[in-house]
Amino acid sequence: MKRRDFLQVSALGGAVALTGLPGCVPPAKDEQADAPPAVPPFELEEKTIAELQEGMTSGAYTARRLAERYLERIEAVDRGGPGVNAIIEVNPDALAIAEALDRERAEGRVRGPLHGIPVVLKDNIDTADRMHTTAGSLALAGSIPSQDAFVAQRLREAGAVILAKANLSEWANFRSTRSSSGWSGRGGQTRNPYILDRNPCGSSSGSAAAVSANLCAVAVGTETDGSVVCPSSACGVVGIKPTLGLVSRSGIIPIAHSQDTAGPMARTVTDAALLLGVLAGVDPRDPATEGSQAHPDYTRFLDPDGLRGARIGVARTFFGFHDRVDALMEEALAVMRDAGAELIDEVSLPPRREYGQAEYEVLLYEFKNDLNAYLAALPPGDGPRTLDDLIAFNEAHAEEELKYFGQEIFLAAREKGPLTDQAYLDARALCLQKTREEGIDRAFREHNLDALVAPTGGPAWPIDLINGDHFGGGSSSPAAVSGYPNVTVPAGYVFGLPVGISFFGTAYSEPTLLRLAYAFEQATRVRQAPTFLPTLPMT
């Protein structure tokens, strides 16, 4: 399909996706308004990777049958029924790929734990197939990269079925200061599967919502600051933001090389750990991975008694933004204490206000540099090649791209100079000082910690395309800015909306964090499948 034809189709699709969204069209008023929509039973609901593999081993399932069932689920729940709108595009070759993997299994070749498992990728991860990679923007409509991102390549080699691409906050939520997380010009607005008029958080909103709504087994998101852990928390799933350099960034549409990383999103810690083992590894295309301390199997670190004897610091810097979230955190801390962990209370970290502006400055500089490099490397065609081209495209297609919010961040990034500017160097140095030297590293050294814990975020806010997001609070920045790992696990619910707890630590401490997160998960078993309520019941 030519890019111009694709643009017309995508623009129509985006318009349809927004129909009936709260804030666009008044909701119908009847006695059934608060009742969840009819959703057909799903035989794979909440199935783990191990259960799906057991089914394929026994002959109860085939990889093709799994792919078919998840595609049917996408039609019933994502495009129809509740209309979660997490999927931006399905893979037209998914069933053929699954059949080929079934033949391999029949011949006695099983590549590993992901053989035949349907996976969804965020739509900023390159796939050199018949799907497009657009970051949700109509400016890249029809763009097909010349080669897979390293993480997509690793998934194919592991035998995963790349089932679909997930919607996202356009340009990974780095276009406007007043954006609605989960909205893209190409895909429309993704909804939170627990309460549909609530935001799924961003920018890996579609990946989190797809996993939570059982549209796939697992998914891959990306994060610069909060974009894996926030949607995972808001949608009631497990998310891993790895150490910078553990997972390659090559072939992923960038924001900033000093913070960007892909990461697993799953319904259980075990499945997230399995996926991390496939994604992690050394990639010649990404120098940051040269020192990667990757493990092929992170599940070997999982221990239901893993909290016993652990020294965990409570980062109360990130408490206090919501009383009910605080209450959930106190319950979570009590679980850890009962499981044998030693809690070191009120471990202080520098508040984000001490480095938040410096982080933004770094992101602006790196976004211009990194995105221009990505666009310039795309195959020849009529698509954009620079940030200036994107700005011009959005202005020319304002009715589709700028109808709810603008591109202030694009305009600010355009004014930045090269990465040799002293302003950039000073900002980056301050970020590392506050989040590493005076932050996580200092806290671990002074208190001899295994991990820090804090609320990942608050309950999801109402979708608001007029005013944009209403973040209540969160704890993603120290790990994001320092480049250190962060694992979020469901901790409870506030008015039926999920809230997660984050375990974060020093570089390459994923084995320890996963051990602690798994033990907490096994002690609490909080996750409940969403019921797709249209709105928060007021009675």
Short mmCIF file of N, CA, C and O in Angstrom, two decimals, residues 238-241 246 264 268-274 276-277 295 297-304 306-307 450-451 485-489 503-504 509-522:
data_model
loop_
_atom_site.label_atom_id
_atom_site.label_comp_id
_atom_site.label_asym_id
_atom_site.label_seq_id
_atom_site.Cartn_x
_atom_site.Cartn_y
_atom_site.Cartn_z
N VAL A 238 2.35 -6.91 35.45
CA VAL A 238 3.75 -6.83 35.85
C VAL A 238 4.53 -6.16 34.72
O VAL A 238 4.32 -6.47 33.55
N GLY A 239 5.40 -5.24 35.07
CA GLY A 239 6.25 -4.59 34.08
C GLY A 239 7.69 -4.53 34.55
O GLY A 239 7.94 -4.30 35.74
N ILE A 240 8.62 -4.74 33.64
CA ILE A 240 10.05 -4.65 33.97
C ILE A 240 10.68 -3.57 33.10
O ILE A 240 10.67 -3.66 31.87
N LYS A 241 11.22 -2.54 33.76
CA LYS A 241 12.06 -1.55 33.07
C LYS A 241 13.50 -1.96 33.36
O LYS A 241 13.99 -1.78 34.46
N LEU A 246 20.84 -3.56 29.07
CA LEU A 246 20.53 -4.99 29.19
C LEU A 246 19.77 -5.46 27.94
O LEU A 246 19.99 -6.57 27.44
N PRO A 264 9.66 -6.10 29.28
CA PRO A 264 8.54 -7.05 29.25
C PRO A 264 7.34 -6.54 30.04
O PRO A 264 7.47 -5.85 31.05
N THR A 268 2.10 -12.18 35.02
CA THR A 268 2.78 -12.76 36.16
C THR A 268 4.26 -12.41 36.11
O THR A 268 4.82 -12.14 35.03
N VAL A 269 4.91 -12.44 37.25
CA VAL A 269 6.35 -12.20 37.30
C VAL A 269 7.10 -13.28 36.54
O VAL A 269 8.09 -13.01 35.84
N THR A 270 6.64 -14.52 36.63
CA THR A 270 7.31 -15.61 35.92
C THR A 270 7.32 -15.37 34.42
O THR A 270 8.36 -15.52 33.75
N ASP A 271 6.17 -14.98 33.86
CA ASP A 271 6.12 -14.74 32.42
C ASP A 271 6.97 -13.54 32.02
O ASP A 271 7.62 -13.55 30.96
N ALA A 272 6.98 -12.50 32.85
CA ALA A 272 7.83 -11.35 32.56
C ALA A 272 9.30 -11.74 32.59
O ALA A 272 10.10 -11.29 31.77
N ALA A 273 9.68 -12.60 33.54
CA ALA A 273 11.06 -13.06 33.63
C ALA A 273 11.44 -13.90 32.42
O ALA A 273 12.56 -13.79 31.88
N LEU A 274 10.55 -14.77 31.97
CA LEU A 274 10.81 -15.56 30.77
C LEU A 274 11.04 -14.66 29.57
O LEU A 274 11.97 -14.88 28.78
N LEU A 276 12.00 -11.50 29.57
CA LEU A 276 13.24 -10.74 29.73
C LEU A 276 14.44 -11.57 29.28
O LEU A 276 15.36 -11.03 28.65
N GLY A 277 14.45 -12.85 29.60
CA GLY A 277 15.56 -13.70 29.20
C GLY A 277 15.73 -13.79 27.70
O GLY A 277 16.86 -13.95 27.21
N HIS A 295 21.12 -12.68 31.55
CA HIS A 295 20.94 -14.08 31.92
C HIS A 295 19.91 -14.68 30.96
O HIS A 295 18.85 -14.10 30.74
N ASP A 297 18.00 -17.15 31.44
CA ASP A 297 16.82 -17.63 32.15
C ASP A 297 16.72 -16.92 33.49
O ASP A 297 17.38 -17.31 34.47
N TYR A 298 15.87 -15.90 33.55
CA TYR A 298 15.69 -15.18 34.81
C TYR A 298 14.76 -15.90 35.77
O TYR A 298 14.67 -15.52 36.95
N THR A 299 14.07 -16.93 35.30
CA THR A 299 13.16 -17.63 36.21
C THR A 299 13.92 -18.41 37.27
O THR A 299 13.35 -18.75 38.32
N ARG A 300 15.22 -18.67 37.05
CA ARG A 300 15.97 -19.42 38.05
C ARG A 300 16.21 -18.60 39.32
O ARG A 300 16.60 -19.15 40.35
N PHE A 301 15.95 -17.30 39.26
CA PHE A 301 16.12 -16.46 40.44
C PHE A 301 14.83 -16.34 41.26
O PHE A 301 14.84 -15.75 42.34
N LEU A 302 13.73 -16.88 40.74
CA LEU A 302 12.45 -16.72 41.41
C LEU A 302 12.34 -17.68 42.58
O LEU A 302 12.62 -18.88 42.46
N ASP A 303 11.92 -17.14 43.73
CA ASP A 303 11.85 -17.92 44.96
C ASP A 303 10.67 -17.42 45.79
O ASP A 303 10.63 -16.25 46.17
N PRO A 304 9.70 -18.28 46.05
CA PRO A 304 8.53 -17.82 46.83
C PRO A 304 8.90 -17.35 48.24
O PRO A 304 8.14 -16.60 48.85
N GLY A 306 11.61 -15.60 48.75
CA GLY A 306 12.69 -14.69 48.41
C GLY A 306 12.75 -13.40 49.21
O GLY A 306 13.76 -12.68 49.15
N LEU A 307 11.71 -13.08 49.96
CA LEU A 307 11.74 -11.87 50.79
C LEU A 307 12.46 -12.10 52.12
O LEU A 307 12.89 -11.13 52.75
N ASP A 450 18.93 -4.36 49.52
CA ASP A 450 18.70 -5.24 48.37
C ASP A 450 17.79 -4.57 47.35
O ASP A 450 17.86 -4.89 46.16
N ALA A 451 16.92 -3.68 47.80
CA ALA A 451 15.98 -2.99 46.90
C ALA A 451 15.37 -1.80 47.62
O ALA A 451 15.40 -1.71 48.85
N PRO A 485 17.30 -0.62 37.01
CA PRO A 485 16.08 -1.41 36.78
C PRO A 485 14.95 -1.09 37.76
O PRO A 485 15.18 -0.64 38.88
N ASN A 486 13.74 -1.40 37.30
CA ASN A 486 12.52 -1.15 38.06
C ASN A 486 11.51 -2.24 37.70
O ASN A 486 11.25 -2.47 36.52
N VAL A 487 10.99 -2.92 38.70
CA VAL A 487 9.97 -3.96 38.48
C VAL A 487 8.72 -3.56 39.24
O VAL A 487 8.76 -3.31 40.45
N THR A 488 7.60 -3.48 38.53
CA THR A 488 6.33 -3.17 39.19
C THR A 488 5.43 -4.39 39.19
O THR A 488 5.38 -5.15 38.22
N VAL A 489 4.74 -4.58 40.31
CA VAL A 489 3.85 -5.73 40.53
C VAL A 489 2.53 -5.20 41.07
O VAL A 489 2.51 -4.26 41.87
N PHE A 503 9.73 -2.18 42.78
CA PHE A 503 10.99 -2.60 43.38
C PHE A 503 12.10 -2.11 42.45
O PHE A 503 12.15 -2.51 41.29
N PHE A 504 12.97 -1.23 42.93
CA PHE A 504 14.06 -0.78 42.05
C PHE A 504 15.39 -0.81 42.78
O PHE A 504 15.44 -0.84 44.02
N SER A 509 20.65 -5.35 38.71
CA SER A 509 20.14 -6.06 39.89
C SER A 509 18.81 -6.75 39.60
O SER A 509 18.07 -7.09 40.53
N GLU A 510 18.50 -6.98 38.32
CA GLU A 510 17.25 -7.66 37.95
C GLU A 510 17.05 -8.98 38.67
O GLU A 510 15.92 -9.28 39.11
N PRO A 511 18.08 -9.84 38.82
CA PRO A 511 17.84 -11.10 39.54
C PRO A 511 17.29 -10.90 40.95
O PRO A 511 16.35 -11.59 41.37
N THR A 512 17.86 -9.95 41.68
CA THR A 512 17.38 -9.69 43.04
C THR A 512 15.98 -9.10 43.03
O THR A 512 15.10 -9.51 43.81
N LEU A 513 15.75 -8.13 42.16
CA LEU A 513 14.43 -7.49 42.11
C LEU A 513 13.35 -8.48 41.73
O LEU A 513 12.24 -8.46 42.29
N LEU A 514 13.64 -9.36 40.78
CA LEU A 514 12.65 -10.35 40.37
C LEU A 514 12.39 -11.36 41.49
O LEU A 514 11.25 -11.80 41.68
N ARG A 515 13.42 -11.72 42.23
CA ARG A 515 13.22 -12.62 43.37
C ARG A 515 12.26 -11.99 44.39
O ARG A 515 11.33 -12.65 44.87
N LEU A 516 12.49 -10.72 44.71
CA LEU A 516 11.64 -10.04 45.68
C LEU A 516 10.23 -9.84 45.15
O LEU A 516 9.23 -10.06 45.86
N ALA A 517 10.13 -9.41 43.88
CA ALA A 517 8.81 -9.17 43.29
C ALA A 517 8.00 -10.45 43.20
O ALA A 517 6.78 -10.46 43.45
N TYR A 518 8.67 -11.55 42.87
CA TYR A 518 7.97 -12.84 42.77
C TYR A 518 7.47 -13.29 44.15
O TYR A 518 6.32 -13.73 44.28
N ALA A 519 8.31 -13.15 45.16
CA ALA A 519 7.89 -13.55 46.50
C ALA A 519 6.71 -12.71 46.96
O ALA A 519 5.76 -13.22 47.59
N PHE A 520 6.74 -11.41 46.65
CA PHE A 520 5.61 -10.55 47.00
C PHE A 520 4.35 -10.98 46.24
O PHE A 520 3.25 -11.07 46.82
N GLU A 521 4.49 -11.24 44.96
CA GLU A 521 3.35 -11.68 44.15
C GLU A 521 2.74 -12.96 44.70
O GLU A 521 1.51 -13.08 44.81
N GLN A 522 3.59 -13.92 45.05
CA GLN A 522 3.08 -15.20 45.56
C GLN A 522 2.41 -15.04 46.92
O GLN A 522 1.47 -15.76 47.25
#
